[in-house]
Coordinates of C-alpha atoms in Angstrom, one line a residue:
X1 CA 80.3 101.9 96.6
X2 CA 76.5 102.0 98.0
X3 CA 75.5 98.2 99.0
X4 CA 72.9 98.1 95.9
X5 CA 76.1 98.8 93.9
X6 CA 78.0 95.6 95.9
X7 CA 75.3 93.4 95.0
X8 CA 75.3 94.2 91.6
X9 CA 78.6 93.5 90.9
X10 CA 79.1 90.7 93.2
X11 CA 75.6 89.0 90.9
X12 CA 78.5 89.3 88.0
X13 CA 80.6 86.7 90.4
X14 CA 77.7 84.5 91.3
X15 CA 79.9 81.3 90.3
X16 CA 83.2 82.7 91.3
X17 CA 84.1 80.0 94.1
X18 CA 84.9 81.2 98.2
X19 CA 88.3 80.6 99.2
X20 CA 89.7 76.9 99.7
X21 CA 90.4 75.7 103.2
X22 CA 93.4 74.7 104.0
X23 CA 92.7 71.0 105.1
X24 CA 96.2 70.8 107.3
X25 CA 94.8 74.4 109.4
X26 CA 93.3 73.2 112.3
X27 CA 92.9 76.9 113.8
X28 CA 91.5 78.1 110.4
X29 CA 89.5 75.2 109.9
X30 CA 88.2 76.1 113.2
X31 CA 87.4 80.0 112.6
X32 CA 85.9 79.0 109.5
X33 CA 83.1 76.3 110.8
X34 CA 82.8 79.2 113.3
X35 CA 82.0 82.1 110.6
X36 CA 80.1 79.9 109.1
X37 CA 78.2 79.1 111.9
X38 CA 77.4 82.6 113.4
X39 CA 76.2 83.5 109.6
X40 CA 73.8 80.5 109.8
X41 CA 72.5 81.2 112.9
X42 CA 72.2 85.0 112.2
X43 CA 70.2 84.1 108.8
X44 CA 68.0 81.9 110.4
X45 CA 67.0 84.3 113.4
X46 CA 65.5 86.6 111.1
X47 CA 63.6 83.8 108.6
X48 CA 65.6 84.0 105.4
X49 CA 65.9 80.7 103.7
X50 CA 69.5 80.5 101.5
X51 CA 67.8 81.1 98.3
X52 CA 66.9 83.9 99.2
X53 CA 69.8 85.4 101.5
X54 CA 72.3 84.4 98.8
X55 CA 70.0 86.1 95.7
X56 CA 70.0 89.1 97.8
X57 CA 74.3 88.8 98.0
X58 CA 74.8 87.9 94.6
X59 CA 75.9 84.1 95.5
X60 CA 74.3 80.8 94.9
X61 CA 72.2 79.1 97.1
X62 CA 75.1 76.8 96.7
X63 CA 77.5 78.6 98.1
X64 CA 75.6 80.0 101.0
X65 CA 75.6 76.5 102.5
X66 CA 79.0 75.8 101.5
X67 CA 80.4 78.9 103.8
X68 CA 77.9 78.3 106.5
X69 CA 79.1 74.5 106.6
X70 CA 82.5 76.2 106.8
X71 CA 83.9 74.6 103.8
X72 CA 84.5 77.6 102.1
X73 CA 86.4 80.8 103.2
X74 CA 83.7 84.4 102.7
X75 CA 85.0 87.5 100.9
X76 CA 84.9 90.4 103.1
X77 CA 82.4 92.1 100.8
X78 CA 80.2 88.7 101.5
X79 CA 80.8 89.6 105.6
X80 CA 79.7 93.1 104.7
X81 CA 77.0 92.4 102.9
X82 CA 76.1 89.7 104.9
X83 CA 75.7 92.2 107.9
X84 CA 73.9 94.7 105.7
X85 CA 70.9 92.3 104.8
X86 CA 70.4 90.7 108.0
X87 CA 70.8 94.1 110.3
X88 CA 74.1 92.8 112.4
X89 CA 74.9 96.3 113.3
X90 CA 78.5 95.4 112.5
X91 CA 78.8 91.8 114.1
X92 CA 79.1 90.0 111.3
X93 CA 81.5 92.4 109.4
X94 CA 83.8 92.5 112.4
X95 CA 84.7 89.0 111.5
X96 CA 86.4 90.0 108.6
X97 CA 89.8 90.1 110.9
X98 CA 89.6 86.8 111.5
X99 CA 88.9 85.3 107.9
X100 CA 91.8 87.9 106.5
X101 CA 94.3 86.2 108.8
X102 CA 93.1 82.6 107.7
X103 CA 92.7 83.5 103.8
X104 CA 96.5 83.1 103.8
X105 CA 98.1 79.1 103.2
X106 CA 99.0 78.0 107.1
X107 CA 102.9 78.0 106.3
X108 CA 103.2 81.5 104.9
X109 CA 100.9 82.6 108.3
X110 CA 103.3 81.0 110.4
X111 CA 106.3 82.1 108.4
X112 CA 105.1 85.8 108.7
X113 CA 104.0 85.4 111.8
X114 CA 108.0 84.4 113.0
X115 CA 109.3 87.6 110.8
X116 CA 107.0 90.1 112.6
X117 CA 108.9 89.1 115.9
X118 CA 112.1 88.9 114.7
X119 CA 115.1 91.6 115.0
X120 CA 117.1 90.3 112.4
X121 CA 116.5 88.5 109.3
X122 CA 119.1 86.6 107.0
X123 CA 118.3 85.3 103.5
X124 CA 120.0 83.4 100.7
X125 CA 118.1 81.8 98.0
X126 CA 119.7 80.1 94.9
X127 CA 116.7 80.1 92.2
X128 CA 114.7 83.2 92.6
X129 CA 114.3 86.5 93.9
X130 CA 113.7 86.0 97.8
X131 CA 109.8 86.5 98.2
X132 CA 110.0 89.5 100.7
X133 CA 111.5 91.7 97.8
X134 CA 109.5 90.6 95.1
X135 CA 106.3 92.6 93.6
X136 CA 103.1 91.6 92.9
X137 CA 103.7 90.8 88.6
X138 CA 106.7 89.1 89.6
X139 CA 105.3 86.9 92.4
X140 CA 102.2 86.5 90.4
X141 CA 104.1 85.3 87.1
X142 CA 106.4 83.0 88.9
X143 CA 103.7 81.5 90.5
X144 CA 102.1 80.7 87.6
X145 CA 104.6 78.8 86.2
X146 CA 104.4 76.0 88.7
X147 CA 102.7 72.8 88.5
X148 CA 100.4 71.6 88.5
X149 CA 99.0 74.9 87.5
X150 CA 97.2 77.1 90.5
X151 CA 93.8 78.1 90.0
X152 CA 93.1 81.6 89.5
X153 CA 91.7 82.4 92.8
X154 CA 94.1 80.3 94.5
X155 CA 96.9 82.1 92.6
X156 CA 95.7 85.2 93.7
X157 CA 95.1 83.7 97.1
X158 CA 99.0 82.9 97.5
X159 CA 100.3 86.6 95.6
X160 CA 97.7 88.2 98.1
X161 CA 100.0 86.2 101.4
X162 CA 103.0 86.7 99.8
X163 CA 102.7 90.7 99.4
X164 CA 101.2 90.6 103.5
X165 CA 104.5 89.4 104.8
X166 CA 106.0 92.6 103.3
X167 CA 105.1 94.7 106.4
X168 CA 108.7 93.9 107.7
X169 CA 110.0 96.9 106.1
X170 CA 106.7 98.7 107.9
X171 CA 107.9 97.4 111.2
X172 CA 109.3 100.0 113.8
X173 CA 111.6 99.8 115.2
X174 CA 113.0 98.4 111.6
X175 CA 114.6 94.6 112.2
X176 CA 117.9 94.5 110.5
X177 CA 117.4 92.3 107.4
X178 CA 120.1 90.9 104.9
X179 CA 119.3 89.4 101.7
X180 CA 121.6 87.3 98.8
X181 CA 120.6 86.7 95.5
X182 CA 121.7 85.0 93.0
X183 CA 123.1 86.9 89.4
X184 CA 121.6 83.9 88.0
X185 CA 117.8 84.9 88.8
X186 CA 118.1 88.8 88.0
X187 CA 118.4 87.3 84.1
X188 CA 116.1 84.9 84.1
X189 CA 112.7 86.4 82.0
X190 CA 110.1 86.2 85.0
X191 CA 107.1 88.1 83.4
X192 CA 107.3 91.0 80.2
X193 CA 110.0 94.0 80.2
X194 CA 108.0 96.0 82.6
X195 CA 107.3 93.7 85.3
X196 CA 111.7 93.0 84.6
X197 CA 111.9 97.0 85.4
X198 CA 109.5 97.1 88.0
X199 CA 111.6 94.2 90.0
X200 CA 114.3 95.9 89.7
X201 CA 113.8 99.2 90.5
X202 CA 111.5 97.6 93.8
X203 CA 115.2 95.8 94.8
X204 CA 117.3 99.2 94.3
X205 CA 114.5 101.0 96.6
X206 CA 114.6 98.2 99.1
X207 CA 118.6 98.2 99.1
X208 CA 118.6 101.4 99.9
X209 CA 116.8 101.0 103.2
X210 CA 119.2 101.7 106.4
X211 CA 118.3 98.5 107.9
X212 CA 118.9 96.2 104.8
X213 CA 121.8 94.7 103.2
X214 CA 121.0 93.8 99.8
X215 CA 123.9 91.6 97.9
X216 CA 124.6 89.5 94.9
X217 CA 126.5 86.5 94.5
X218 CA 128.2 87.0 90.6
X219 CA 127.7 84.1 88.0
X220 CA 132.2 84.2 88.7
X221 CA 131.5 83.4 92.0
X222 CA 133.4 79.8 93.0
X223 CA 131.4 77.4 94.8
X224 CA 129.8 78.3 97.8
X225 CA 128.2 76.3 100.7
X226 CA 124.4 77.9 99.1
X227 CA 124.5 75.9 96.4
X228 CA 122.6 73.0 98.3
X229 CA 119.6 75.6 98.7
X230 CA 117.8 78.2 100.4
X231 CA 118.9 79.1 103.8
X232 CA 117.2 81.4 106.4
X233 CA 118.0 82.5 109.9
X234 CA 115.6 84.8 112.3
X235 CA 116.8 85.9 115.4
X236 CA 114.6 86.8 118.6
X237 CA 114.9 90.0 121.0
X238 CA 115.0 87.4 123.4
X239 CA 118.5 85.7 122.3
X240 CA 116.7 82.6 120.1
X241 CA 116.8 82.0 117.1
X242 CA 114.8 79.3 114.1
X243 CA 117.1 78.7 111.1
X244 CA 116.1 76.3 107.6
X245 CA 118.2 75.4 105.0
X246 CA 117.1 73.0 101.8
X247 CA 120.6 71.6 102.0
X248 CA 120.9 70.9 105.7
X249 CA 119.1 68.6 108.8
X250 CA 116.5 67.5 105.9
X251 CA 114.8 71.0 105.4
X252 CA 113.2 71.1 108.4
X253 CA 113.6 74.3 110.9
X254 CA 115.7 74.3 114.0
X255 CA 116.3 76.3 116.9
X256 CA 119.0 74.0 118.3
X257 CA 122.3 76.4 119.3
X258 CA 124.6 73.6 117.6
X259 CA 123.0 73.4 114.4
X260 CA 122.1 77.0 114.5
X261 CA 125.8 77.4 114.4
X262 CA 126.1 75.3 111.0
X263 CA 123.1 77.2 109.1
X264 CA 125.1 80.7 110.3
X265 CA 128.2 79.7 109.3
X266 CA 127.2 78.4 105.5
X267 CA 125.1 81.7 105.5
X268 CA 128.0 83.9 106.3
X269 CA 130.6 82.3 104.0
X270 CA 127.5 82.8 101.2
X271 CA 127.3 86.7 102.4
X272 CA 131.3 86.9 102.7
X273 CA 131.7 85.7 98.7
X274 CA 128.9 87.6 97.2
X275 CA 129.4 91.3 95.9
X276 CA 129.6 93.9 98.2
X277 CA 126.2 96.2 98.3
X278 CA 127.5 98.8 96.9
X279 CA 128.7 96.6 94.3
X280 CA 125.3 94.5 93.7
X281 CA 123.2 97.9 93.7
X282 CA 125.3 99.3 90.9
X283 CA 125.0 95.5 88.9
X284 CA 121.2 96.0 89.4
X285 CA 121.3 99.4 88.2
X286 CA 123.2 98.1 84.8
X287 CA 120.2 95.3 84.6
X288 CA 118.1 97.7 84.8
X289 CA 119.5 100.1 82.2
X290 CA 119.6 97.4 79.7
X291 CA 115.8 96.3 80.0

Protein backbone atom coordinates (compact mmCIF):
# COMPACT_ATOMS: atom_id res chain seq x y z
CA UNK A 1 0.00 0.00 0.00
CA UNK A 2 1.63 3.43 -1.13
CA UNK A 3 2.07 5.74 2.22
CA UNK A 4 -0.86 8.23 0.80
CA UNK A 5 -2.94 5.04 0.85
CA UNK A 6 -1.60 4.43 4.85
CA UNK A 7 -2.69 7.73 5.75
CA UNK A 8 -5.86 7.45 4.43
CA UNK A 9 -6.95 4.63 6.02
CA UNK A 10 -5.18 5.16 9.20
CA UNK A 11 -7.46 9.02 9.12
CA UNK A 12 -10.46 6.31 9.36
CA UNK A 13 -8.71 5.24 12.94
CA UNK A 14 -8.05 8.70 14.06
CA UNK A 15 -9.70 7.80 17.66
CA UNK A 16 -8.77 4.18 17.65
CA UNK A 17 -6.55 4.29 20.96
CA UNK A 18 -2.37 3.15 20.87
CA UNK A 19 -1.77 0.11 22.85
CA UNK A 20 -1.98 0.20 26.87
CA UNK A 21 1.18 -0.10 28.83
CA UNK A 22 1.54 -2.50 30.98
CA UNK A 23 2.07 -0.52 34.26
CA UNK A 24 3.95 -3.74 36.13
CA UNK A 25 6.73 -3.80 32.73
CA UNK A 26 9.46 -1.93 33.82
CA UNK A 27 11.65 -2.87 30.65
CA UNK A 28 8.56 -2.07 28.34
CA UNK A 29 7.78 0.87 30.26
CA UNK A 30 11.21 1.81 29.56
CA UNK A 31 11.38 1.16 25.61
CA UNK A 32 8.29 2.94 25.42
CA UNK A 33 9.29 6.46 27.09
CA UNK A 34 12.33 5.69 24.84
CA UNK A 35 10.22 5.39 21.41
CA UNK A 36 8.45 7.95 22.46
CA UNK A 37 11.28 9.98 23.05
CA UNK A 38 13.37 9.45 19.85
CA UNK A 39 9.89 10.30 17.86
CA UNK A 40 9.73 13.69 19.83
CA UNK A 41 12.96 14.57 19.34
CA UNK A 42 13.00 13.47 15.62
CA UNK A 43 9.62 15.73 15.05
CA UNK A 44 10.97 18.54 16.61
CA UNK A 45 14.42 18.61 14.62
CA UNK A 46 12.67 19.16 11.60
CA UNK A 47 9.85 21.95 12.98
CA UNK A 48 6.64 20.10 12.91
CA UNK A 49 4.32 20.95 15.73
CA UNK A 50 1.93 17.70 16.78
CA UNK A 51 -1.03 19.07 15.00
CA UNK A 52 0.49 18.92 12.26
CA UNK A 53 2.76 15.69 12.43
CA UNK A 54 -0.32 13.76 13.69
CA UNK A 55 -2.91 15.29 10.75
CA UNK A 56 -0.26 14.18 8.36
CA UNK A 57 -0.43 10.23 10.16
CA UNK A 58 -4.04 10.16 10.59
CA UNK A 59 -3.87 10.54 14.62
CA UNK A 60 -4.89 13.15 16.92
CA UNK A 61 -2.82 15.68 18.17
CA UNK A 62 -3.89 13.86 21.24
CA UNK A 63 -2.38 10.93 20.71
CA UNK A 64 0.87 12.25 19.28
CA UNK A 65 1.76 13.44 22.72
CA UNK A 66 0.43 10.53 24.46
CA UNK A 67 3.10 8.15 22.53
CA UNK A 68 5.82 10.62 22.65
CA UNK A 69 5.19 10.91 26.57
CA UNK A 70 5.40 7.12 26.31
CA UNK A 71 2.05 6.39 27.64
CA UNK A 72 0.91 4.76 24.85
CA UNK A 73 2.36 1.86 22.78
CA UNK A 74 2.74 3.04 18.46
CA UNK A 75 1.41 0.71 15.73
CA UNK A 76 4.09 -0.19 13.38
CA UNK A 77 2.22 1.55 10.57
CA UNK A 78 2.57 4.76 13.03
CA UNK A 79 6.68 3.85 13.16
CA UNK A 80 6.47 3.68 9.38
CA UNK A 81 4.80 6.44 8.74
CA UNK A 82 6.35 8.22 11.25
CA UNK A 83 9.74 7.71 9.39
CA UNK A 84 8.14 8.44 6.07
CA UNK A 85 7.07 12.14 7.08
CA UNK A 86 9.99 13.18 8.96
CA UNK A 87 12.83 11.59 6.41
CA UNK A 88 14.39 8.93 9.10
CA UNK A 89 15.86 6.88 6.43
CA UNK A 90 14.63 3.86 8.35
CA UNK A 91 15.55 4.92 12.02
CA UNK A 92 12.44 5.23 13.26
CA UNK A 93 10.88 2.13 11.53
CA UNK A 94 13.63 -0.06 12.86
CA UNK A 95 12.09 0.43 16.17
CA UNK A 96 9.22 -1.52 15.29
CA UNK A 97 11.26 -4.77 16.88
CA UNK A 98 11.34 -3.38 19.94
CA UNK A 99 7.57 -2.21 20.39
CA UNK A 100 6.45 -5.83 18.73
CA UNK A 101 8.18 -7.58 21.60
CA UNK A 102 6.60 -5.09 24.26
CA UNK A 103 2.98 -4.99 22.57
CA UNK A 104 2.62 -8.38 24.32
CA UNK A 105 1.24 -8.44 28.43
CA UNK A 106 4.76 -8.98 30.52
CA UNK A 107 3.74 -12.57 31.75
CA UNK A 108 2.91 -14.07 28.37
CA UNK A 109 6.56 -12.40 27.18
CA UNK A 110 8.22 -14.09 29.88
CA UNK A 111 6.25 -17.28 29.57
CA UNK A 112 7.21 -17.48 25.80
CA UNK A 113 10.26 -16.34 26.36
CA UNK A 114 11.00 -19.70 28.94
CA UNK A 115 9.29 -22.07 26.06
CA UNK A 116 11.67 -20.80 23.29
CA UNK A 117 14.61 -22.25 25.41
CA UNK A 118 13.17 -25.20 26.50
CA UNK A 119 13.73 -28.91 25.14
CA UNK A 120 10.73 -30.34 26.55
CA UNK A 121 7.49 -29.07 27.43
CA UNK A 122 4.67 -30.79 29.65
CA UNK A 123 1.10 -29.50 29.96
CA UNK A 124 -2.14 -30.44 31.73
CA UNK A 125 -4.90 -28.04 32.04
CA UNK A 126 -8.39 -28.94 33.60
CA UNK A 127 -10.80 -26.14 32.04
CA UNK A 128 -9.69 -25.34 28.56
CA UNK A 129 -7.84 -26.20 25.65
CA UNK A 130 -4.05 -25.50 26.59
CA UNK A 131 -3.32 -21.99 24.84
CA UNK A 132 -0.31 -23.28 22.62
CA UNK A 133 -2.98 -25.50 20.64
CA UNK A 134 -5.58 -23.21 20.37
CA UNK A 135 -6.47 -20.89 17.10
CA UNK A 136 -7.18 -17.58 16.80
CA UNK A 137 -11.53 -17.76 16.95
CA UNK A 138 -11.06 -20.03 19.73
CA UNK A 139 -8.63 -17.91 21.77
CA UNK A 140 -10.42 -14.90 20.70
CA UNK A 141 -14.02 -16.16 21.81
CA UNK A 142 -12.78 -17.55 25.07
CA UNK A 143 -11.29 -14.49 25.87
CA UNK A 144 -14.13 -12.64 25.45
CA UNK A 145 -16.06 -14.32 27.82
CA UNK A 146 -14.03 -13.09 30.81
CA UNK A 147 -14.67 -10.39 33.08
CA UNK A 148 -14.68 -7.80 33.42
CA UNK A 149 -14.97 -7.64 29.69
CA UNK A 150 -11.50 -6.85 27.61
CA UNK A 151 -11.61 -4.03 25.33
CA UNK A 152 -11.45 -4.63 21.82
CA UNK A 153 -7.93 -3.57 21.21
CA UNK A 154 -6.85 -5.13 24.34
CA UNK A 155 -8.57 -8.38 23.34
CA UNK A 156 -6.90 -8.34 20.17
CA UNK A 157 -3.73 -7.28 21.98
CA UNK A 158 -3.81 -10.66 24.16
CA UNK A 159 -5.12 -13.14 20.89
CA UNK A 160 -2.23 -11.37 19.05
CA UNK A 161 0.49 -12.82 22.26
CA UNK A 162 -1.24 -15.75 22.57
CA UNK A 163 -0.85 -16.88 18.72
CA UNK A 164 3.25 -15.51 19.02
CA UNK A 165 4.05 -18.14 21.48
CA UNK A 166 3.08 -20.70 18.86
CA UNK A 167 6.49 -20.66 17.19
CA UNK A 168 7.42 -23.72 19.49
CA UNK A 169 6.19 -26.03 16.84
CA UNK A 170 8.56 -23.64 14.37
CA UNK A 171 11.51 -24.26 16.65
CA UNK A 172 14.38 -26.56 15.16
CA UNK A 173 15.55 -28.64 16.52
CA UNK A 174 11.63 -29.36 17.58
CA UNK A 175 11.53 -29.47 21.73
CA UNK A 176 9.57 -32.54 22.62
CA UNK A 177 6.18 -31.25 23.96
CA UNK A 178 3.22 -33.23 25.68
CA UNK A 179 -0.10 -31.93 26.13
CA UNK A 180 -3.45 -33.30 28.37
CA UNK A 181 -6.74 -32.14 27.96
CA UNK A 182 -9.58 -32.53 29.42
CA UNK A 183 -12.87 -34.53 27.49
CA UNK A 184 -14.67 -32.04 29.43
CA UNK A 185 -13.41 -28.84 27.38
CA UNK A 186 -13.54 -30.54 23.76
CA UNK A 187 -17.63 -30.21 24.47
CA UNK A 188 -17.94 -27.21 25.91
CA UNK A 189 -19.40 -24.53 22.89
CA UNK A 190 -16.37 -22.12 22.76
CA UNK A 191 -17.40 -19.95 19.60
CA UNK A 192 -20.00 -21.14 16.49
CA UNK A 193 -19.71 -24.79 14.69
CA UNK A 194 -16.84 -23.61 12.52
CA UNK A 195 -14.54 -22.21 14.94
CA UNK A 196 -15.68 -26.05 17.00
CA UNK A 197 -14.22 -27.65 13.52
CA UNK A 198 -11.50 -25.44 13.14
CA UNK A 199 -10.16 -26.43 16.89
CA UNK A 200 -10.36 -29.53 16.16
CA UNK A 201 -8.95 -30.29 13.13
CA UNK A 202 -5.86 -27.59 14.43
CA UNK A 203 -5.50 -30.37 17.62
CA UNK A 204 -5.47 -33.56 15.06
CA UNK A 205 -2.73 -31.60 12.93
CA UNK A 206 -0.78 -30.74 15.98
CA UNK A 207 -1.03 -34.40 17.39
CA UNK A 208 0.28 -35.57 14.57
CA UNK A 209 3.63 -33.76 14.96
CA UNK A 210 6.64 -36.34 15.79
CA UNK A 211 7.68 -34.28 18.67
CA UNK A 212 4.16 -34.04 20.35
CA UNK A 213 2.14 -36.25 22.50
CA UNK A 214 -1.31 -35.13 22.43
CA UNK A 215 -3.82 -37.00 25.10
CA UNK A 216 -7.17 -36.89 26.72
CA UNK A 217 -8.18 -37.56 30.04
CA UNK A 218 -12.05 -39.30 29.43
CA UNK A 219 -15.06 -37.79 31.41
CA UNK A 220 -14.67 -41.96 33.08
CA UNK A 221 -11.52 -41.06 34.20
CA UNK A 222 -11.34 -41.59 38.35
CA UNK A 223 -9.85 -38.88 40.18
CA UNK A 224 -6.59 -37.76 39.29
CA UNK A 225 -3.93 -35.57 41.15
CA UNK A 226 -5.01 -32.59 38.05
CA UNK A 227 -7.95 -31.94 39.44
CA UNK A 228 -6.48 -29.08 41.70
CA UNK A 229 -5.39 -27.21 38.42
CA UNK A 230 -3.14 -26.52 35.66
CA UNK A 231 0.28 -27.92 35.89
CA UNK A 232 3.28 -27.14 33.66
CA UNK A 233 6.86 -28.31 33.55
CA UNK A 234 9.85 -26.94 31.10
CA UNK A 235 13.00 -28.49 31.06
CA UNK A 236 16.38 -26.71 30.07
CA UNK A 237 19.30 -28.18 27.72
CA UNK A 238 21.17 -27.37 30.58
CA UNK A 239 19.64 -30.02 33.10
CA UNK A 240 17.04 -27.25 35.00
CA UNK A 241 13.93 -27.10 34.93
CA UNK A 242 10.70 -24.20 36.17
CA UNK A 243 7.48 -26.08 36.98
CA UNK A 244 3.75 -24.29 38.17
CA UNK A 245 0.83 -25.91 39.29
CA UNK A 246 -2.65 -23.95 40.48
CA UNK A 247 -2.92 -26.78 43.04
CA UNK A 248 0.58 -26.78 44.44
CA UNK A 249 3.35 -24.35 46.51
CA UNK A 250 0.49 -21.47 46.05
CA UNK A 251 0.78 -21.16 42.15
CA UNK A 252 3.79 -19.77 42.06
CA UNK A 253 6.75 -21.29 39.77
CA UNK A 254 9.71 -23.26 41.11
CA UNK A 255 12.79 -24.56 39.98
CA UNK A 256 13.57 -26.22 43.31
CA UNK A 257 14.75 -30.18 42.49
CA UNK A 258 12.40 -31.33 45.50
CA UNK A 259 9.36 -29.71 44.50
CA UNK A 260 10.11 -30.22 40.95
CA UNK A 261 9.88 -33.79 41.84
CA UNK A 262 6.13 -33.32 43.24
CA UNK A 263 4.84 -31.14 40.03
CA UNK A 264 6.45 -34.32 37.82
CA UNK A 265 5.06 -36.81 39.59
CA UNK A 266 1.19 -35.40 39.81
CA UNK A 267 1.92 -34.62 36.00
CA UNK A 268 2.85 -38.12 35.13
CA UNK A 269 0.17 -40.01 37.08
CA UNK A 270 -2.31 -37.23 34.99
CA UNK A 271 -0.43 -38.39 31.63
CA UNK A 272 -0.43 -42.27 32.88
CA UNK A 273 -4.62 -42.15 33.39
CA UNK A 274 -5.53 -40.21 30.33
CA UNK A 275 -6.21 -41.98 26.86
CA UNK A 276 -3.48 -43.17 25.05
CA UNK A 277 -2.74 -40.77 21.72
CA UNK A 278 -3.81 -42.98 19.53
CA UNK A 279 -6.82 -43.20 21.51
CA UNK A 280 -7.47 -39.28 22.13
CA UNK A 281 -6.81 -38.59 18.24
CA UNK A 282 -9.44 -41.04 17.14
CA UNK A 283 -12.02 -39.35 20.23
CA UNK A 284 -11.19 -36.03 18.45
CA UNK A 285 -11.74 -37.29 15.16
CA UNK A 286 -15.48 -38.59 16.41
CA UNK A 287 -15.92 -34.78 17.83
CA UNK A 288 -15.19 -33.66 14.99
CA UNK A 289 -17.43 -35.86 12.80
CA UNK A 290 -20.30 -34.91 14.81
CA UNK A 291 -19.93 -31.05 14.53
Amino acid sequence: MSVDGEIRRLKSEADEPGWEVDPDDDWGLAVVATVGRQLKLRREAVGMRAAVFGEALGYGEDMVYKIEAGKRIPRPEYLDLADEVLGAGGLLSAMKEDVKKVRYPKKVRDLAQLEARAVEIGVYVCSSIPGLLQTPDHARALLASWLPVYAPEDLERRVAARMARRSVFERSPAPALGFVLEEATLHRRVGGTMVRRQQFERLLEVGRFNNVTLQVMPLSSAPHPGMSGRIELLKFEDGTAVGRSDGAFNGRPVSDPRELRILELRYGTVRAQALPPGESLALIEHLLGET
